[in-house]
């Protein structure tokens, strides 16, 4: 199974989507109850067939009830389609299952902001910053949320921190 999953990932990396689709479907057919298989298929489907991807992520949660990444993927896709309350349910579950996962807090925040629940969104983002203080993206998201909430001075500080971290990241990438 591990070899087949690796083959799927290699084919995806090579952008051979036709072969990757066949390989991932074969993997699902051979190991339909194995943890991680439906998540892998969902990730494969997400860009081109997001509704089917959500089905695969839900199937993964049935097999692996504590699967945080599947919940985050569903939450973000439901945010994209403006299904905010159901998306928030999955994001809240992800945060409850993995309170130290900053991505879960960011997903929750994005849904809360879309629902106009700014105070709770800011709490989630502040938690994300505590968990991932070197993530430029988290500081950027917090600066935007603070700006929307009218906290201009704090937003400016977060924007400055974002720019500093972004510059450091670009130096490392060179």
Tab-separated table of N, CA and C in Angstrom:
chain	number	residue	atom	x	y	z
A	1	UNK	N	0.819	-1.190	0.000
A	1	UNK	CA	0.000	0.000	0.000
A	1	UNK	C	0.869	1.263	0.000
A	2	UNK	N	1.909	1.264	0.810
A	2	UNK	CA	2.777	2.436	0.898
A	2	UNK	C	3.420	2.719	-0.453
A	3	UNK	N	3.840	1.669	-1.117
A	3	UNK	CA	4.459	1.837	-2.434
A	3	UNK	C	3.464	2.442	-3.430
A	4	UNK	N	2.221	1.969	-3.401
A	4	UNK	CA	1.203	2.504	-4.319
A	4	UNK	C	0.879	3.962	-4.001
A	5	UNK	N	0.805	4.304	-2.725
A	5	UNK	CA	0.546	5.697	-2.345
A	5	UNK	C	1.704	6.583	-2.797
A	6	UNK	N	2.920	6.083	-2.649
A	6	UNK	CA	4.088	6.828	-3.122
A	6	UNK	C	4.064	7.016	-4.629
A	7	UNK	N	3.613	5.990	-5.336
A	7	UNK	CA	3.492	6.092	-6.799
A	7	UNK	C	2.486	7.171	-7.177
A	8	UNK	N	1.357	7.219	-6.466
A	8	UNK	CA	0.348	8.257	-6.722
A	8	UNK	C	0.975	9.634	-6.538
A	9	UNK	N	1.682	9.817	-5.436
A	9	UNK	CA	2.288	11.119	-5.168
A	9	UNK	C	3.341	11.470	-6.211
A	10	UNK	N	4.104	10.484	-6.653
A	10	UNK	CA	5.106	10.735	-7.690
A	10	UNK	C	4.442	11.144	-9.000
A	11	UNK	N	3.378	10.467	-9.368
A	11	UNK	CA	2.664	10.812	-10.603
A	11	UNK	C	2.050	12.210	-10.519
A	12	UNK	N	1.544	12.566	-9.348
A	12	UNK	CA	1.007	13.919	-9.160
A	12	UNK	C	2.133	14.937	-9.303
A	13	UNK	N	3.278	14.656	-8.682
A	13	UNK	CA	4.419	15.571	-8.770
A	13	UNK	C	4.893	15.730	-10.212
A	14	UNK	N	4.803	14.659	-10.979
A	14	UNK	CA	5.179	14.709	-12.394
A	14	UNK	C	4.078	15.311	-13.263
A	15	UNK	N	2.963	15.641	-12.656
A	15	UNK	CA	1.792	16.216	-13.319
A	15	UNK	C	1.207	15.282	-14.378
A	16	UNK	N	1.336	14.001	-14.121
A	16	UNK	CA	0.712	12.995	-14.982
A	16	UNK	C	-0.629	12.630	-14.344
A	17	UNK	N	-1.595	13.527	-14.498
A	17	UNK	CA	-2.870	13.381	-13.799
A	17	UNK	C	-3.685	12.181	-14.263
A	18	UNK	N	-3.566	11.810	-15.518
A	18	UNK	CA	-4.317	10.652	-16.012
A	18	UNK	C	-3.824	9.386	-15.307
A	19	UNK	N	-2.515	9.196	-15.293
A	19	UNK	CA	-1.951	8.019	-14.620
A	19	UNK	C	-2.182	8.096	-13.111
A	20	UNK	N	-2.062	9.297	-12.547
A	20	UNK	CA	-2.278	9.470	-11.105
A	20	UNK	C	-3.708	9.121	-10.728
A	21	UNK	N	-4.662	9.542	-11.548
A	21	UNK	CA	-6.062	9.237	-11.250
A	21	UNK	C	-6.302	7.729	-11.258
A	22	UNK	N	-5.756	7.055	-12.245
A	22	UNK	CA	-5.903	5.603	-12.290
A	22	UNK	C	-5.257	4.935	-11.087
A	23	UNK	N	-4.084	5.413	-10.711
A	23	UNK	CA	-3.367	4.822	-9.580
A	23	UNK	C	-4.092	5.069	-8.259
A	24	UNK	N	-4.636	6.268	-8.078
A	24	UNK	CA	-5.319	6.564	-6.815
A	24	UNK	C	-6.652	5.821	-6.742
A	25	UNK	N	-7.340	5.680	-7.867
A	25	UNK	CA	-8.584	4.895	-7.871
A	25	UNK	C	-8.295	3.428	-7.543
A	26	UNK	N	-7.204	2.911	-8.075
A	26	UNK	CA	-6.813	1.534	-7.772
A	26	UNK	C	-6.485	1.393	-6.285
A	27	UNK	N	-5.795	2.378	-5.733
A	27	UNK	CA	-5.457	2.368	-4.313
A	27	UNK	C	-6.720	2.334	-3.451
A	28	UNK	N	-7.700	3.162	-3.802
A	28	UNK	CA	-8.969	3.196	-3.062
A	28	UNK	C	-9.706	1.862	-3.199
A	29	UNK	N	-9.676	1.277	-4.397
A	29	UNK	CA	-10.358	-0.007	-4.610
A	29	UNK	C	-9.706	-1.131	-3.800
A	30	UNK	N	-8.387	-1.104	-3.703
A	30	UNK	CA	-7.675	-2.159	-2.984
A	30	UNK	C	-7.705	-1.983	-1.467
A	31	UNK	N	-7.738	-0.723	-1.020
A	31	UNK	CA	-7.646	-0.433	0.417
A	31	UNK	C	-8.736	0.553	0.848
A	32	UNK	N	-9.999	0.206	0.664
A	32	UNK	CA	-11.078	1.163	0.921
A	32	UNK	C	-11.259	1.552	2.388
A	33	UNK	N	-10.745	0.745	3.298
A	33	UNK	CA	-10.923	1.032	4.727
A	33	UNK	C	-9.623	1.423	5.416
A	34	UNK	N	-8.591	1.636	4.638
A	34	UNK	CA	-7.284	1.958	5.206
A	34	UNK	C	-7.192	3.457	5.500
A	35	UNK	N	-6.760	3.827	6.706
A	35	UNK	CA	-6.622	5.250	7.026
A	35	UNK	C	-5.678	5.964	6.056
A	36	UNK	N	-6.075	7.143	5.647
A	36	UNK	CA	-5.254	7.985	4.785
A	36	UNK	C	-5.543	7.860	3.303
A	37	UNK	N	-6.135	6.759	2.888
A	37	UNK	CA	-6.360	6.515	1.464
A	37	UNK	C	-7.389	7.497	0.895
A	38	UNK	N	-8.496	7.672	1.568
A	38	UNK	CA	-9.528	8.583	1.061
A	38	UNK	C	-9.069	10.041	1.163
A	39	UNK	N	-8.245	10.346	2.160
A	39	UNK	CA	-7.693	11.700	2.250
A	39	UNK	C	-6.809	11.978	1.034
A	40	UNK	N	-5.944	11.028	0.705
A	40	UNK	CA	-5.076	11.185	-0.464
A	40	UNK	C	-5.905	11.398	-1.730
A	41	UNK	N	-6.957	10.620	-1.886
A	41	UNK	CA	-7.831	10.764	-3.055
A	41	UNK	C	-8.521	12.128	-3.030
A	42	UNK	N	-8.962	12.563	-1.861
A	42	UNK	CA	-9.600	13.868	-1.744
A	42	UNK	C	-8.672	15.002	-2.144
A	43	UNK	N	-7.431	14.926	-1.697
A	43	UNK	CA	-6.453	15.960	-2.066
A	43	UNK	C	-6.254	15.960	-3.574
A	44	UNK	N	-6.193	14.768	-4.168
A	44	UNK	CA	-6.047	14.670	-5.617
A	44	UNK	C	-7.225	15.331	-6.337
A	45	UNK	N	-8.429	15.126	-5.830
A	45	UNK	CA	-9.643	15.634	-6.484
A	45	UNK	C	-9.911	17.119	-6.236
A	46	UNK	N	-9.316	17.683	-5.219
A	46	UNK	CA	-9.728	18.994	-4.718
A	46	UNK	C	-9.764	20.091	-5.776
A	47	UNK	N	-8.773	20.169	-6.620
A	47	UNK	CA	-8.712	21.267	-7.596
A	47	UNK	C	-9.758	21.131	-8.704
A	48	UNK	N	-9.898	19.941	-9.237
A	48	UNK	CA	-10.774	19.732	-10.392
A	48	UNK	C	-12.199	19.314	-10.032
A	49	UNK	N	-12.347	18.580	-8.940
A	49	UNK	CA	-13.662	18.044	-8.558
A	49	UNK	C	-13.875	18.228	-7.054
A	50	UNK	N	-14.023	19.481	-6.608
A	50	UNK	CA	-14.071	19.740	-5.166
A	50	UNK	C	-15.231	19.067	-4.438
A	51	UNK	N	-16.387	18.921	-5.074
A	51	UNK	CA	-17.513	18.263	-4.394
A	51	UNK	C	-17.185	16.799	-4.109
A	52	UNK	N	-16.549	16.140	-5.069
A	52	UNK	CA	-16.136	14.751	-4.847
A	52	UNK	C	-15.032	14.670	-3.798
A	53	UNK	N	-14.169	15.673	-3.783
A	53	UNK	CA	-13.104	15.714	-2.773
A	53	UNK	C	-13.702	15.767	-1.374
A	54	UNK	N	-14.724	16.596	-1.196
A	54	UNK	CA	-15.377	16.688	0.116
A	54	UNK	C	-15.948	15.330	0.519
A	55	UNK	N	-16.543	14.624	-0.432
A	55	UNK	CA	-17.061	13.283	-0.133
A	55	UNK	C	-15.943	12.358	0.352
A	56	UNK	N	-14.791	12.437	-0.297
A	56	UNK	CA	-13.656	11.596	0.106
A	56	UNK	C	-13.138	11.990	1.487
A	57	UNK	N	-13.084	13.292	1.762
A	57	UNK	CA	-12.640	13.732	3.090
A	57	UNK	C	-13.616	13.249	4.164
A	58	UNK	N	-14.910	13.304	3.865
A	58	UNK	CA	-15.908	12.807	4.829
A	58	UNK	C	-15.755	11.299	5.044
A	59	UNK	N	-15.466	10.599	3.964
A	59	UNK	CA	-15.240	9.156	4.092
A	59	UNK	C	-14.008	8.905	4.957
A	60	UNK	N	-12.979	9.715	4.770
A	60	UNK	CA	-11.773	9.579	5.596
A	60	UNK	C	-12.103	9.774	7.071
A	61	UNK	N	-12.947	10.745	7.377
A	61	UNK	CA	-13.333	11.004	8.770
A	61	UNK	C	-14.105	9.819	9.348
A	62	UNK	N	-14.911	9.146	8.512
A	62	UNK	CA	-15.609	7.940	8.982
A	62	UNK	C	-14.611	6.859	9.388
A	63	UNK	N	-13.543	6.738	8.614
A	63	UNK	CA	-12.524	5.723	8.880
A	63	UNK	C	-11.604	6.159	10.017
A	64	UNK	N	-11.232	7.425	10.000
A	64	UNK	CA	-10.302	7.993	10.989
A	64	UNK	C	-10.982	9.179	11.665
A	65	UNK	N	-11.782	8.941	12.692
A	65	UNK	CA	-12.578	10.016	13.301
A	65	UNK	C	-11.779	11.212	13.819
A	66	UNK	N	-10.501	11.030	14.079
A	66	UNK	CA	-9.686	12.136	14.586
A	66	UNK	C	-8.857	12.801	13.488
A	67	UNK	N	-9.218	12.615	12.228
A	67	UNK	CA	-8.438	13.154	11.108
A	67	UNK	C	-8.655	14.662	10.992
A	68	UNK	N	-7.678	15.416	11.440
A	68	UNK	CA	-7.774	16.879	11.485
A	68	UNK	C	-7.661	17.485	10.090
A	69	UNK	N	-6.699	17.025	9.304
A	69	UNK	CA	-6.468	17.619	7.982
A	69	UNK	C	-7.692	17.493	7.079
A	70	UNK	N	-8.411	16.377	7.161
A	70	UNK	CA	-9.629	16.222	6.352
A	70	UNK	C	-10.662	17.272	6.744
A	71	UNK	N	-10.780	17.522	8.041
A	71	UNK	CA	-11.726	18.549	8.504
A	71	UNK	C	-11.316	19.938	8.020
A	72	UNK	N	-10.027	20.221	8.070
A	72	UNK	CA	-9.548	21.530	7.606
A	72	UNK	C	-9.831	21.689	6.116
A	73	UNK	N	-9.566	20.656	5.339
A	73	UNK	CA	-9.826	20.723	3.893
A	73	UNK	C	-11.304	20.984	3.619
A	74	UNK	N	-12.179	20.277	4.330
A	74	UNK	CA	-13.621	20.488	4.144
A	74	UNK	C	-13.992	21.909	4.538
A	75	UNK	N	-13.498	22.368	5.672
A	75	UNK	CA	-13.819	23.720	6.144
A	75	UNK	C	-13.417	24.769	5.117
A	76	UNK	N	-12.218	24.641	4.560
A	76	UNK	CA	-11.748	25.635	3.591
A	76	UNK	C	-12.528	25.567	2.279
A	77	UNK	N	-12.897	24.366	1.866
A	77	UNK	CA	-13.694	24.249	0.640
A	77	UNK	C	-15.090	24.822	0.862
A	78	UNK	N	-15.676	24.589	2.022
A	78	UNK	CA	-16.994	25.159	2.316
A	78	UNK	C	-16.916	26.680	2.452
A	79	UNK	N	-15.796	27.192	2.918
A	79	UNK	CA	-15.584	28.647	2.915
A	79	UNK	C	-15.594	29.156	1.479
A	80	UNK	N	-14.888	28.449	0.601
A	80	UNK	CA	-14.812	28.863	-0.804
A	80	UNK	C	-16.191	28.902	-1.450
A	81	UNK	N	-17.068	27.986	-1.058
A	81	UNK	CA	-18.406	27.928	-1.652
A	81	UNK	C	-19.450	28.671	-0.813
A	82	UNK	N	-18.982	29.416	0.169
A	82	UNK	CA	-19.834	30.248	1.037
A	82	UNK	C	-20.835	29.438	1.858
A	83	UNK	N	-20.485	28.202	2.173
A	83	UNK	CA	-21.285	27.387	3.092
A	83	UNK	C	-20.644	27.533	4.473
A	84	UNK	N	-20.849	28.717	5.053
A	84	UNK	CA	-20.051	29.148	6.192
A	84	UNK	C	-20.335	28.390	7.488
A	85	UNK	N	-21.589	28.225	7.848
A	85	UNK	CA	-21.905	27.538	9.112
A	85	UNK	C	-21.435	26.080	9.098
A	86	UNK	N	-21.727	25.326	8.024
A	86	UNK	CA	-21.189	23.953	7.998
A	86	UNK	C	-19.653	23.942	8.003
A	87	UNK	N	-19.053	24.896	7.308
A	87	UNK	CA	-17.595	24.982	7.304
A	87	UNK	C	-17.039	25.246	8.690
A	88	UNK	N	-17.701	26.141	9.422
A	88	UNK	CA	-17.257	26.458	10.780
A	88	UNK	C	-17.345	25.234	11.690
A	89	UNK	N	-18.357	24.411	11.477
A	89	UNK	CA	-18.491	23.176	12.273
A	89	UNK	C	-17.241	22.309	12.112
A	90	UNK	N	-16.787	22.129	10.876
A	90	UNK	CA	-15.589	21.319	10.641
A	90	UNK	C	-14.337	21.993	11.198
A	91	UNK	N	-14.241	23.305	11.054
A	91	UNK	CA	-13.081	24.024	11.589
A	91	UNK	C	-13.045	23.934	13.113
A	92	UNK	N	-14.196	24.110	13.745
A	92	UNK	CA	-14.263	23.989	15.206
A	92	UNK	C	-13.853	22.588	15.660
A	93	UNK	N	-14.301	21.571	14.925
A	93	UNK	CA	-13.916	20.195	15.260
A	93	UNK	C	-12.403	20.015	15.132
A	94	UNK	N	-11.817	20.596	14.084
A	94	UNK	CA	-10.370	20.489	13.889
A	94	UNK	C	-9.620	21.141	15.048
A	95	UNK	N	-10.077	22.317	15.471
A	95	UNK	CA	-9.441	23.007	16.599
A	95	UNK	C	-9.588	22.180	17.877
A	96	UNK	N	-10.761	21.605	18.092
A	96	UNK	CA	-10.984	20.794	19.296
A	96	UNK	C	-10.089	19.551	19.306
A	97	UNK	N	-9.911	18.937	18.141
A	97	UNK	CA	-9.081	17.735	18.046
A	97	UNK	C	-7.589	18.045	18.123
A	98	UNK	N	-7.199	19.210	17.607
A	98	UNK	CA	-5.779	19.564	17.542
A	98	UNK	C	-5.588	21.029	17.921
A	99	UNK	N	-5.713	21.344	19.203
A	99	UNK	CA	-5.624	22.744	19.625
A	99	UNK	C	-4.264	23.391	19.364
A	100	UNK	N	-3.243	22.588	19.102
A	100	UNK	CA	-1.920	23.137	18.803
A	100	UNK	C	-1.626	23.215	17.308
A	101	UNK	N	-2.623	22.986	16.482
A	101	UNK	CA	-2.468	23.054	15.028
A	101	UNK	C	-2.874	24.457	14.571
A	102	UNK	N	-1.877	25.265	14.220
A	102	UNK	CA	-2.183	26.654	13.873
A	102	UNK	C	-3.031	26.758	12.615
A	103	UNK	N	-2.919	25.817	11.697
A	103	UNK	CA	-3.709	25.860	10.470
A	103	UNK	C	-5.196	25.698	10.793
A	104	UNK	N	-5.507	24.867	11.770
A	104	UNK	CA	-6.906	24.703	12.184
A	104	UNK	C	-7.459	26.024	12.710
A	105	UNK	N	-6.652	26.744	13.480
A	105	UNK	CA	-7.089	28.040	14.008
A	105	UNK	C	-7.276	29.061	12.884
A	106	UNK	N	-6.385	29.034	11.894
A	106	UNK	CA	-6.510	29.965	10.764
A	106	UNK	C	-7.774	29.656	9.962
A	107	UNK	N	-8.044	28.387	9.705
A	107	UNK	CA	-9.270	28.018	8.979
A	107	UNK	C	-10.498	28.487	9.748
A	108	UNK	N	-10.490	28.263	11.040
A	108	UNK	CA	-11.607	28.692	11.887
A	108	UNK	C	-11.773	30.208	11.807
A	109	UNK	N	-10.675	30.923	11.897
A	109	UNK	CA	-10.716	32.384	11.818
A	109	UNK	C	-11.301	32.864	10.502
A	110	UNK	N	-10.870	32.278	9.409
A	110	UNK	CA	-11.361	32.725	8.099
A	110	UNK	C	-12.870	32.564	7.993
A	111	UNK	N	-13.388	31.474	8.512
A	111	UNK	CA	-14.841	31.268	8.501
A	111	UNK	C	-15.539	32.246	9.437
A	112	UNK	N	-14.964	32.467	10.602
A	112	UNK	CA	-15.555	33.416	11.552
A	112	UNK	C	-15.600	34.821	10.966
A	113	UNK	N	-14.525	35.226	10.292
A	113	UNK	CA	-14.519	36.551	9.655
A	113	UNK	C	-15.612	36.645	8.599
A	114	UNK	N	-15.762	35.597	7.808
A	114	UNK	CA	-16.799	35.601	6.770
A	114	UNK	C	-18.196	35.674	7.381
A	115	UNK	N	-18.345	35.149	8.594
A	115	UNK	CA	-19.627	35.200	9.295
A	115	UNK	C	-19.809	36.496	10.088
A	116	UNK	N	-18.793	37.361	10.063
A	116	UNK	CA	-18.884	38.622	10.795
A	116	UNK	C	-18.623	38.486	12.283
A	117	UNK	N	-18.032	37.382	12.697
A	117	UNK	CA	-17.733	37.147	14.119
A	117	UNK	C	-16.277	37.525	14.390
A	118	UNK	N	-16.020	38.830	14.310
A	118	UNK	CA	-14.655	39.345	14.327
A	118	UNK	C	-13.932	39.082	15.640
A	119	UNK	N	-14.587	39.282	16.768
A	119	UNK	CA	-13.900	39.107	18.052
A	119	UNK	C	-13.386	37.679	18.225
A	120	UNK	N	-14.225	36.713	17.935
A	120	UNK	CA	-13.787	35.318	18.062
A	120	UNK	C	-12.716	34.997	17.016
A	121	UNK	N	-12.857	35.588	15.825
A	121	UNK	CA	-11.852	35.374	14.777
A	121	UNK	C	-10.490	35.885	15.233
A	122	UNK	N	-10.477	37.052	15.856
A	122	UNK	CA	-9.214	37.606	16.353
A	122	UNK	C	-8.606	36.701	17.422
A	123	UNK	N	-9.436	36.138	18.285
A	123	UNK	CA	-8.924	35.201	19.292
A	123	UNK	C	-8.260	33.999	18.627
A	124	UNK	N	-8.903	33.467	17.593
A	124	UNK	CA	-8.331	32.313	16.883
A	124	UNK	C	-6.998	32.678	16.228
A	125	UNK	N	-6.942	33.857	15.630
A	125	UNK	CA	-5.698	34.267	14.969
A	125	UNK	C	-4.591	34.543	15.972
A	126	UNK	N	-4.932	35.132	17.087
A	126	UNK	CA	-3.907	35.363	18.118
A	126	UNK	C	-3.352	34.027	18.621
A	127	UNK	N	-4.211	33.047	18.743
A	127	UNK	CA	-3.750	31.705	19.116
A	127	UNK	C	-2.830	31.150	18.035
A	128	UNK	N	-3.207	31.333	16.779
A	128	UNK	CA	-2.374	30.855	15.668
A	128	UNK	C	-1.004	31.517	15.690
A	129	UNK	N	-0.955	32.811	15.999
A	129	UNK	CA	0.328	33.521	16.073
A	129	UNK	C	1.175	32.962	17.216
A	130	UNK	N	0.546	32.650	18.343
A	130	UNK	CA	1.289	32.046	19.457
A	130	UNK	C	1.858	30.688	19.057
A	131	UNK	N	1.102	29.930	18.283
A	131	UNK	CA	1.529	28.594	17.870
A	131	UNK	C	2.565	28.629	16.753
A	132	UNK	N	2.495	29.638	15.895
A	132	UNK	CA	3.404	29.728	14.738
A	132	UNK	C	3.900	31.167	14.595
A	133	UNK	N	4.708	31.627	15.550
A	133	UNK	CA	5.126	33.030	15.536
A	133	UNK	C	6.000	33.417	14.347
A	134	UNK	N	6.580	32.440	13.662
A	134	UNK	CA	7.438	32.760	12.520
A	134	UNK	C	6.726	32.607	11.179
A	135	UNK	N	5.421	32.380	11.199
A	135	UNK	CA	4.662	32.245	9.953
A	135	UNK	C	4.233	33.617	9.443
A	136	UNK	N	4.776	34.056	8.308
A	136	UNK	CA	4.360	35.354	7.766
A	136	UNK	C	2.862	35.397	7.465
A	137	UNK	N	2.327	34.296	6.957
A	137	UNK	CA	0.914	34.270	6.567
A	137	UNK	C	-0.021	34.509	7.748
A	138	UNK	N	0.332	33.977	8.906
A	138	UNK	CA	-0.513	34.158	10.087
A	138	UNK	C	-0.503	35.623	10.517
A	139	UNK	N	0.667	36.249	10.482
A	139	UNK	CA	0.750	37.671	10.846
A	139	UNK	C	-0.007	38.530	9.836
A	140	UNK	N	0.058	38.156	8.567
A	140	UNK	CA	-0.683	38.902	7.547
A	140	UNK	C	-2.183	38.791	7.786
A	141	UNK	N	-2.647	37.574	8.046
A	141	UNK	CA	-4.079	37.370	8.307
A	141	UNK	C	-4.520	38.152	9.538
A	142	UNK	N	-3.690	38.148	10.571
A	142	UNK	CA	-4.035	38.896	11.780
A	142	UNK	C	-4.060	40.392	11.498
A	143	UNK	N	-3.124	40.889	10.708
A	143	UNK	CA	-3.120	42.329	10.392
A	143	UNK	C	-4.387	42.723	9.637
A	144	UNK	N	-4.815	41.887	8.712
A	144	UNK	CA	-6.046	42.185	7.963
A	144	UNK	C	-7.268	42.167	8.871
A	145	UNK	N	-7.344	41.159	9.727
A	145	UNK	CA	-8.493	41.057	10.636
A	145	UNK	C	-8.523	42.227	11.612
A	146	UNK	N	-7.371	42.605	12.120
A	146	UNK	CA	-7.302	43.747	13.035
A	146	UNK	C	-7.712	45.032	12.333
A	147	UNK	N	-7.281	45.178	11.095
A	147	UNK	CA	-7.652	46.360	10.315
A	147	UNK	C	-9.161	46.420	10.110
A	148	UNK	N	-9.752	45.270	9.762
A	148	UNK	CA	-11.207	45.211	9.579
A	148	UNK	C	-11.953	45.544	10.865
A	149	UNK	N	-11.334	45.201	12.002
A	149	UNK	CA	-11.968	45.452	13.303
A	149	UNK	C	-11.703	46.867	13.809
A	150	UNK	N	-10.922	47.640	13.042
A	150	UNK	CA	-10.645	49.018	13.436
A	150	UNK	C	-9.500	49.172	14.419
A	151	UNK	N	-8.713	48.134	14.620
A	151	UNK	CA	-7.549	48.191	15.517
A	151	UNK	C	-6.314	48.550	14.680
A	152	UNK	N	-6.270	49.780	14.212
A	152	UNK	CA	-5.274	50.181	13.218
A	152	UNK	C	-3.833	50.102	13.723
A	153	UNK	N	-3.567	50.504	14.967
A	153	UNK	CA	-2.194	50.470	15.478
A	153	UNK	C	-1.676	49.038	15.577
A	154	UNK	N	-2.498	48.167	16.139
A	154	UNK	CA	-2.100	46.765	16.261
A	154	UNK	C	-1.978	46.120	14.879
A	155	UNK	N	-2.854	46.502	13.963
A	155	UNK	CA	-2.785	45.988	12.586
A	155	UNK	C	-1.474	46.399	11.933
A	156	UNK	N	-1.058	47.641	12.161
A	156	UNK	CA	0.202	48.129	11.586
A	156	UNK	C	1.387	47.342	12.149
A	157	UNK	N	1.370	47.049	13.438
A	157	UNK	CA	2.456	46.255	14.037
A	157	UNK	C	2.509	44.854	13.421
A	158	UNK	N	1.360	44.254	13.242
A	158	UNK	CA	1.325	42.913	12.645
A	158	UNK	C	1.766	42.938	11.185
A	159	UNK	N	1.403	43.996	10.467
A	159	UNK	CA	1.821	44.135	9.071
A	159	UNK	C	3.343	44.275	8.995
A	160	UNK	N	3.920	45.041	9.920
A	160	UNK	CA	5.372	45.196	9.971
A	160	UNK	C	6.046	43.853	10.253
A	161	UNK	N	5.482	43.093	11.183
A	161	UNK	CA	6.037	41.773	11.500
A	161	UNK	C	5.903	40.836	10.301
A	162	UNK	N	4.779	40.900	9.608
A	162	UNK	CA	4.602	40.110	8.387
A	162	UNK	C	5.699	40.444	7.379
A	163	UNK	N	5.925	41.732	7.142
A	163	UNK	CA	6.929	42.150	6.156
A	163	UNK	C	8.326	41.691	6.560
A	164	UNK	N	8.640	41.762	7.853
A	164	UNK	CA	9.943	41.314	8.345
A	164	UNK	C	10.114	39.810	8.109
A	165	UNK	N	9.105	39.046	8.483
A	165	UNK	CA	9.181	37.595	8.307
A	165	UNK	C	9.193	37.199	6.832
A	166	UNK	N	8.441	37.922	6.023
A	166	UNK	CA	8.413	37.652	4.582
A	166	UNK	C	9.789	37.897	3.971
A	167	UNK	N	10.445	38.985	4.383
A	167	UNK	CA	11.789	39.287	3.881
A	167	UNK	C	12.773	38.193	4.293
A	168	UNK	N	12.669	37.717	5.524
A	168	UNK	CA	13.534	36.623	5.978
A	168	UNK	C	13.293	35.356	5.161
A	169	UNK	N	12.047	35.057	4.908
A	169	UNK	CA	11.702	33.859	4.130
A	169	UNK	C	12.253	33.954	2.710
A	170	UNK	N	12.197	35.138	2.131
A	170	UNK	CA	12.713	35.314	0.769
A	170	UNK	C	14.228	35.159	0.738
A	171	UNK	N	14.919	35.605	1.792
A	171	UNK	CA	16.373	35.426	1.864
A	171	UNK	C	16.729	33.945	1.916
A	172	UNK	N	15.966	33.196	2.683
A	172	UNK	CA	16.213	31.756	2.817
A	172	UNK	C	15.977	31.042	1.493
A	173	UNK	N	14.981	31.487	0.735
A	173	UNK	CA	14.643	30.850	-0.540
A	173	UNK	C	15.693	31.086	-1.618
A	174	UNK	N	16.523	32.063	-1.433
A	174	UNK	CA	17.518	32.377	-2.481
A	174	UNK	C	18.677	31.453	-2.474
